[in-house]
Amino acid sequence: VDGYDPMASFDAAAAAIYDDHPRGDEDAAVAFLREAAAGGRALELAVGTGRIALPLAASGVEVHGVDLSPHMVERLRARPGGDRVAVTMGDFADVPVAGSFSLIYLVYNTIYNLLDQDRQVRCFENVAAHLEDGGAFVVEALTPWHLEGLRDNQYVHAERIAVAEAWLDVGRYDPVTQRLDETHVALGADGVRLFPIVTRYIYPSEMDLMARIAGLHLAERFGGWSGEPFTARSDLHVSVYRR
Ligand SMILES: C[S@@+](CC[C@H](N)C(=O)[O-])C[C@H]1O[C@@H](n2cnc3c(N)ncnc32)[C@H](O)[C@@H]1O
């Protein structure tokens, strides 16, 4: 999208509603990540409002975070336990923190927020440089199969329908660049609100090659946070990379 500023997707308006509709798999994600941290320090890339970082810290793990949006991080700070997570403001592709971690994780499709292959590979390389020996890099992201076979490579999806408002998800996918231009459209009595976002999808196989370039390998892959098998029907994958 011409003139698209990635940080506009995480402005004050977006941050204000971000936690209104939890996904429901947060507890399972926290249990998975707690085990993956194996008693060591954890770093969440793109920590956001602390949806995962706060309960993970509350479970006894030392959690650090990186993010670029002051609005998202402000929400994190305002929540109970928000002072327990040390957040560095910066681009997560750079992993701009000191020291190493037994767990680095990047969830909720956010690897796709890096809009070209170079930056996505750079992220893997910088993660590898901050992983302790035996450490894990856990990535959770949607599988891209739902973007195959779209008519004219575009879609309109009724996301949420309530008495006072309806939410549409409108997208156009470019298979050449693997970019999805998307906007969530909220229609209500107070008018129309738009929440645009651009992402670059990756097939799991491409992600595995990015890891290899960075000196990591795929150790495990699941179809969900509860250890579901990963299959052609999986809507998302949870992938564990190690050196
Ligand atoms: C979908 S939210 C995910 C937040 C959190 N990880 C979660 O699971 O709820 C994406 C987050 O990535 C952050 N973000 C996007 N691109 C970034 C970048 N290049 N560097 C740092 N943070 C970024 C946004 O500010 C936002 O907080």
GROMACS .gro file of C-alpha atoms and ligand atoms in nm:
model
  270
    1VAL     CA    1   0.000   0.000   0.000
    2ASP     CA    2   0.149   0.333  -0.104
    3GLY     CA    3   0.229   0.549   0.195
    4TYR     CA    4   0.161   0.271   0.445
    5ASP     CA    5   0.339   0.326   0.777
    6PRO     CA    6   0.365  -0.006   0.965
    7MET     CA    7   0.346   0.173   1.297
    8ALA     CA    8   0.008   0.323   1.202
    9SER     CA    9  -0.130  -0.028   1.255
   10PHE     CA   10  -0.032   0.002   1.621
   11ASP     CA   11  -0.134   0.361   1.692
   12ALA     CA   12  -0.334   0.478   1.994
   13ALA     CA   13  -0.669   0.371   1.842
   14ALA     CA   14  -0.545   0.021   1.758
   15ALA     CA   15  -0.375  -0.020   2.097
   16ALA     CA   16  -0.694   0.084   2.277
   17ILE     CA   17  -0.892  -0.210   2.135
   18TYR     CA   18  -0.610  -0.463   2.099
   19ASP     CA   19  -0.699  -0.665   2.409
   20ASP     CA   20  -1.077  -0.651   2.366
   21HIS     CA   21  -1.101  -0.993   2.200
   22PRO     CA   22  -0.850  -1.243   2.339
   23ARG     CA   23  -0.777  -1.540   2.112
   24GLY     CA   24  -0.844  -1.795   2.384
   25ASP     CA   25  -0.521  -1.994   2.350
   26GLU     CA   26  -0.316  -1.766   2.576
   27ASP     CA   27  -0.293  -2.013   2.866
   28ALA     CA   28  -0.169  -2.289   2.637
   29ALA     CA   29   0.084  -2.051   2.480
   30VAL     CA   30   0.218  -1.946   2.819
   31ALA     CA   31   0.249  -2.310   2.935
   32PHE     CA   32   0.435  -2.400   2.613
   33LEU     CA   33   0.672  -2.102   2.638
   34ARG     CA   34   0.737  -2.153   3.009
   35GLU     CA   35   0.857  -2.504   2.937
   36ALA     CA   36   1.062  -2.384   2.638
   37ALA     CA   37   1.236  -2.125   2.859
   38ALA     CA   38   1.368  -2.417   3.068
   39GLY     CA   39   1.429  -2.198   3.370
   40GLY     CA   40   1.622  -1.930   3.178
   41ARG     CA   41   1.555  -1.576   3.054
   42ALA     CA   42   1.300  -1.511   2.781
   43LEU     CA   43   1.280  -1.234   2.521
   44GLU     CA   44   0.957  -1.154   2.335
   45LEU     CA   45   1.008  -0.981   2.001
   46ALA     CA   46   0.716  -0.741   1.939
   47VAL     CA   47   0.590  -0.771   2.294
   48GLY     CA   48   0.293  -0.540   2.235
   49THR     CA   49   0.053  -0.498   2.525
   50GLY     CA   50   0.198  -0.799   2.707
   51ARG     CA   51  -0.081  -1.040   2.611
   52ILE     CA   52   0.169  -1.328   2.652
   53ALA     CA   53   0.463  -1.161   2.828
   54LEU     CA   54   0.265  -1.062   3.138
   55PRO     CA   55   0.121  -1.405   3.222
   56LEU     CA   56   0.456  -1.565   3.132
   57ALA     CA   57   0.633  -1.329   3.375
   58ALA     CA   58   0.366  -1.398   3.636
   59SER     CA   59   0.443  -1.770   3.603
   60GLY     CA   60   0.798  -1.700   3.724
   61VAL     CA   61   0.993  -1.652   3.399
   62GLU     CA   62   1.218  -1.343   3.362
   63VAL     CA   63   1.073  -1.181   3.049
   64HIS     CA   64   1.221  -0.899   2.839
   65GLY     CA   65   1.054  -0.740   2.540
   66VAL     CA   66   1.117  -0.534   2.227
   67ASP     CA   67   0.861  -0.320   2.047
   68LEU     CA   68   0.839  -0.006   1.835
   69SER     CA   69   0.493   0.119   1.931
   70PRO     CA   70   0.480   0.347   2.236
   71HIS     CA   71   0.101   0.305   2.241
   72MET     CA   72   0.115  -0.073   2.272
   73VAL     CA   73   0.389  -0.057   2.536
   74GLU     CA   74   0.197   0.208   2.730
   75ARG     CA   75  -0.090  -0.043   2.760
   76LEU     CA   76   0.152  -0.309   2.880
   77ARG     CA   77   0.288  -0.073   3.147
   78ALA     CA   78  -0.063   0.009   3.271
   79ARG     CA   79  -0.156  -0.355   3.329
   80PRO     CA   80  -0.096  -0.544   3.654
   81GLY     CA   81   0.263  -0.674   3.653
   82GLY     CA   82   0.355  -0.434   3.370
   83ASP     CA   83   0.664  -0.321   3.561
   84ARG     CA   84   0.805  -0.675   3.560
   85VAL     CA   85   0.879  -0.681   3.188
   86ALA     CA   86   1.179  -0.473   3.073
   87VAL     CA   87   1.097  -0.333   2.729
   88THR     CA   88   1.349  -0.197   2.478
   89MET     CA   89   1.201   0.037   2.216
   90GLY     CA   90   1.336  -0.060   1.875
   91ASP     CA   91   1.298  -0.267   1.559
   92PHE     CA   92   1.269  -0.633   1.653
   93ALA     CA   93   1.449  -0.735   1.331
   94ASP     CA   94   1.762  -0.592   1.494
   95VAL     CA   95   1.704  -0.770   1.829
   96PRO     CA   96   1.835  -0.451   1.995
   97VAL     CA   97   1.910  -0.592   2.342
   98ALA     CA   98   2.221  -0.697   2.533
   99GLY     CA   99   2.296  -1.051   2.645
  100SER     CA  100   2.159  -1.389   2.553
  101PHE     CA  101   1.838  -1.576   2.627
  102SER     CA  102   1.732  -1.938   2.663
  103LEU     CA  103   1.406  -1.850   2.485
  104ILE     CA  104   1.331  -1.591   2.220
  105TYR     CA  105   0.977  -1.595   2.085
  106LEU     CA  106   0.778  -1.413   1.816
  107VAL     CA  107   0.406  -1.490   1.808
  108TYR     CA  108   0.075  -1.383   1.655
  109ASN     CA  109   0.200  -1.373   1.293
  110THR     CA  110   0.434  -1.085   1.373
  111ILE     CA  111   0.728  -1.222   1.171
  112TYR     CA  112   0.503  -1.122   0.878
  113ASN     CA  113   0.516  -0.757   0.990
  114LEU     CA  114   0.866  -0.744   0.840
  115LEU     CA  115   0.774  -0.664   0.482
  116ASP     CA  116   1.057  -0.816   0.283
  117GLN     CA  117   1.260  -1.135   0.283
  118ASP     CA  118   1.587  -0.959   0.372
  119ARG     CA  119   1.449  -0.819   0.695
  120GLN     CA  120   1.288  -1.149   0.787
  121VAL     CA  121   1.621  -1.329   0.736
  122ARG     CA  122   1.800  -1.053   0.928
  123CYS     CA  123   1.563  -1.117   1.218
  124PHE     CA  124   1.655  -1.487   1.225
  125GLU     CA  125   2.027  -1.400   1.212
  126ASN     CA  126   2.001  -1.152   1.499
  127VAL     CA  127   1.796  -1.398   1.704
  128ALA     CA  128   2.063  -1.665   1.653
  129ALA     CA  129   2.325  -1.423   1.787
  130HIS     CA  130   2.124  -1.378   2.110
  131LEU     CA  131   2.035  -1.743   2.179
  132GLU     CA  132   2.213  -1.928   2.456
  133ASP     CA  133   2.357  -2.268   2.370
  134GLY     CA  134   2.064  -2.506   2.374
  135GLY     CA  135   1.822  -2.213   2.353
  136ALA     CA  136   1.504  -2.205   2.148
  137PHE     CA  137   1.349  -1.958   1.904
  138VAL     CA  138   0.972  -2.015   1.895
  139VAL     CA  139   0.770  -1.865   1.608
  140GLU     CA  140   0.391  -1.883   1.589
  141ALA     CA  141   0.219  -1.774   1.269
  142LEU     CA  142  -0.078  -1.847   1.044
  143THR     CA  143  -0.019  -2.087   0.759
  144PRO     CA  144  -0.059  -1.913   0.422
  145TRP     CA  145  -0.279  -2.175   0.260
  146HIS     CA  146  -0.593  -1.963   0.299
  147LEU     CA  147  -0.439  -1.716   0.052
  148GLU     CA  148  -0.423  -1.977  -0.224
  149GLY     CA  149  -0.698  -1.997  -0.483
  150LEU     CA  150  -0.864  -1.667  -0.394
  151ARG     CA  151  -1.071  -1.521  -0.674
  152ASP     CA  152  -0.865  -1.231  -0.816
  153ASN     CA  153  -0.636  -1.276  -0.514
  154GLN     CA  154  -0.876  -1.084  -0.291
  155TYR     CA  155  -1.141  -1.149  -0.029
  156VAL     CA  156  -1.403  -0.992   0.199
  157HIS     CA  157  -1.471  -1.181   0.520
  158ALA     CA  158  -1.735  -1.106   0.787
  159GLU     CA  159  -1.516  -1.119   1.095
  160ARG     CA  160  -1.755  -1.032   1.370
  161ILE     CA  161  -2.126  -0.954   1.364
  162ALA     CA  162  -2.289  -0.796   1.667
  163VAL     CA  163  -2.609  -0.601   1.730
  164ALA     CA  164  -2.444  -0.260   1.724
  165GLU     CA  165  -2.156  -0.322   1.484
  166ALA     CA  166  -2.007  -0.550   1.220
  167TRP     CA  167  -1.642  -0.609   1.136
  168LEU     CA  168  -1.523  -0.696   0.786
  169ASP     CA  169  -1.175  -0.816   0.697
  170VAL     CA  170  -1.086  -0.704   0.345
  171GLY     CA  171  -0.766  -0.820   0.180
  172ARG     CA  172  -0.569  -0.835  -0.144
  173TYR     CA  173  -0.279  -1.075  -0.178
  174ASP     CA  174   0.016  -1.045  -0.419
  175PRO     CA  175   0.169  -1.392  -0.465
  176VAL     CA  176   0.480  -1.239  -0.623
  177THR     CA  177   0.584  -1.032  -0.323
  178GLN     CA  178   0.387  -1.255  -0.079
  179ARG     CA  179   0.237  -0.936   0.064
  180LEU     CA  180  -0.115  -0.912   0.193
  181ASP     CA  181  -0.271  -0.564   0.199
  182GLU     CA  182  -0.550  -0.590   0.451
  183THR     CA  183  -0.785  -0.367   0.641
  184HIS     CA  184  -1.025  -0.445   0.921
  185VAL     CA  185  -1.338  -0.234   0.870
  186ALA     CA  186  -1.557  -0.162   1.173
  187LEU     CA  187  -1.908  -0.049   1.082
  188GLY     CA  188  -2.117   0.091   1.366
  189ALA     CA  189  -2.355   0.362   1.475
  190ASP     CA  190  -2.055   0.592   1.529
  191GLY     CA  191  -1.944   0.548   1.167
  192VAL     CA  192  -1.672   0.355   0.989
  193ARG     CA  193  -1.330   0.287   1.137
  194LEU     CA  194  -1.040   0.135   0.940
  195PHE     CA  195  -0.753  -0.068   1.085
  196PRO     CA  196  -0.513  -0.132   0.793
  197ILE     CA  197  -0.218  -0.371   0.807
  198VAL     CA  198   0.031  -0.498   0.551
  199THR     CA  199   0.214  -0.826   0.605
  200ARG     CA  200   0.451  -1.053   0.414
  201TYR     CA  201   0.347  -1.416   0.447
  202ILE     CA  202   0.604  -1.697   0.448
  203TYR     CA  203   0.550  -2.067   0.384
  204PRO     CA  204   0.679  -2.277   0.673
  205SER     CA  205   0.938  -2.424   0.436
  206GLU     CA  206   1.074  -2.076   0.353
  207MET     CA  207   1.088  -1.998   0.724
  208ASP     CA  208   1.294  -2.314   0.780
  209LEU     CA  209   1.542  -2.197   0.515
  210MET     CA  210   1.565  -1.856   0.687
  211ALA     CA  211   1.653  -2.042   1.004
  212ARG     CA  212   1.917  -2.245   0.824
  213ILE     CA  213   2.075  -1.930   0.682
  214ALA     CA  214   2.102  -1.811   1.042
  215GLY     CA  215   2.261  -2.136   1.160
  216LEU     CA  216   1.945  -2.272   1.325
  217HIS     CA  217   1.734  -2.577   1.243
  218LEU     CA  218   1.372  -2.675   1.289
  219ALA     CA  219   1.357  -2.892   1.602
  220GLU     CA  220   0.977  -2.926   1.635
  221ARG     CA  221   0.662  -2.800   1.466
  222PHE     CA  222   0.307  -2.819   1.598
  223GLY     CA  223  -0.032  -2.713   1.468
  224GLY     CA  224  -0.115  -2.522   1.789
  225TRP     CA  225   0.003  -2.434   2.137
  226SER     CA  226  -0.132  -2.758   2.287
  227GLY     CA  227   0.099  -2.971   2.075
  228GLU     CA  228  -0.158  -3.045   1.802
  229PRO     CA  229  -0.006  -3.227   1.503
  230PHE     CA  230   0.095  -3.001   1.215
  231THR     CA  231  -0.092  -3.096   0.897
  232ALA     CA  232  -0.223  -2.949   0.571
  233ARG     CA  233  -0.534  -2.851   0.770
  234SER     CA  234  -0.343  -2.650   1.031
  235ASP     CA  235  -0.445  -2.285   1.039
  236LEU     CA  236  -0.128  -2.193   1.224
  237HIS     CA  237   0.206  -2.339   1.322
  238VAL     CA  238   0.419  -2.322   1.632
  239SER     CA  239   0.778  -2.383   1.526
  240VAL     CA  240   1.076  -2.437   1.753
  241TYR     CA  241   1.420  -2.357   1.611
  242ARG     CA  242   1.749  -2.444   1.774
  243ARG     CA  243   2.115  -2.407   1.686
  244LIG     C1  244   0.003  -0.834   1.646
  244LIG     S1  245   0.090  -0.741   1.769
  244LIG     C2  246   0.152  -0.873   1.869
  244LIG     C3  247   0.180  -0.832   2.011
  244LIG     C4  248   0.212  -0.947   2.104
  244LIG     N1  249   0.328  -1.019   2.061
  244LIG     C5  250   0.092  -1.041   2.116
  244LIG     O1  251   0.108  -1.159   2.089
  244LIG     O2  252  -0.016  -0.996   2.151
  244LIG     C6  253   0.231  -0.688   1.679
  244LIG     C7  254   0.328  -0.601   1.758
  244LIG     O3  255   0.447  -0.589   1.679
  244LIG     C8  256   0.498  -0.459   1.692
  244LIG     N2  257   0.585  -0.436   1.577
  244LIG     C9  258   0.551  -0.444   1.446
  244LIG     N3  259   0.660  -0.427   1.369
  244LIG    C10  260   0.764  -0.406   1.454
  244LIG    C11  261   0.903  -0.386   1.437
  244LIG     N4  262   0.958  -0.383   1.315
  244LIG     N5  263   0.980  -0.371   1.546
  244LIG    C12  264   0.926  -0.376   1.672
  244LIG     N6  265   0.795  -0.398   1.695
  244LIG    C13  266   0.716  -0.413   1.587
  244LIG    C14  267   0.376  -0.372   1.701
  244LIG     O4  268   0.404  -0.247   1.759
  244LIG    C15  269   0.283  -0.459   1.786
  244LIG     O5  270   0.298  -0.430   1.923
   0.00000   0.00000   0.00000
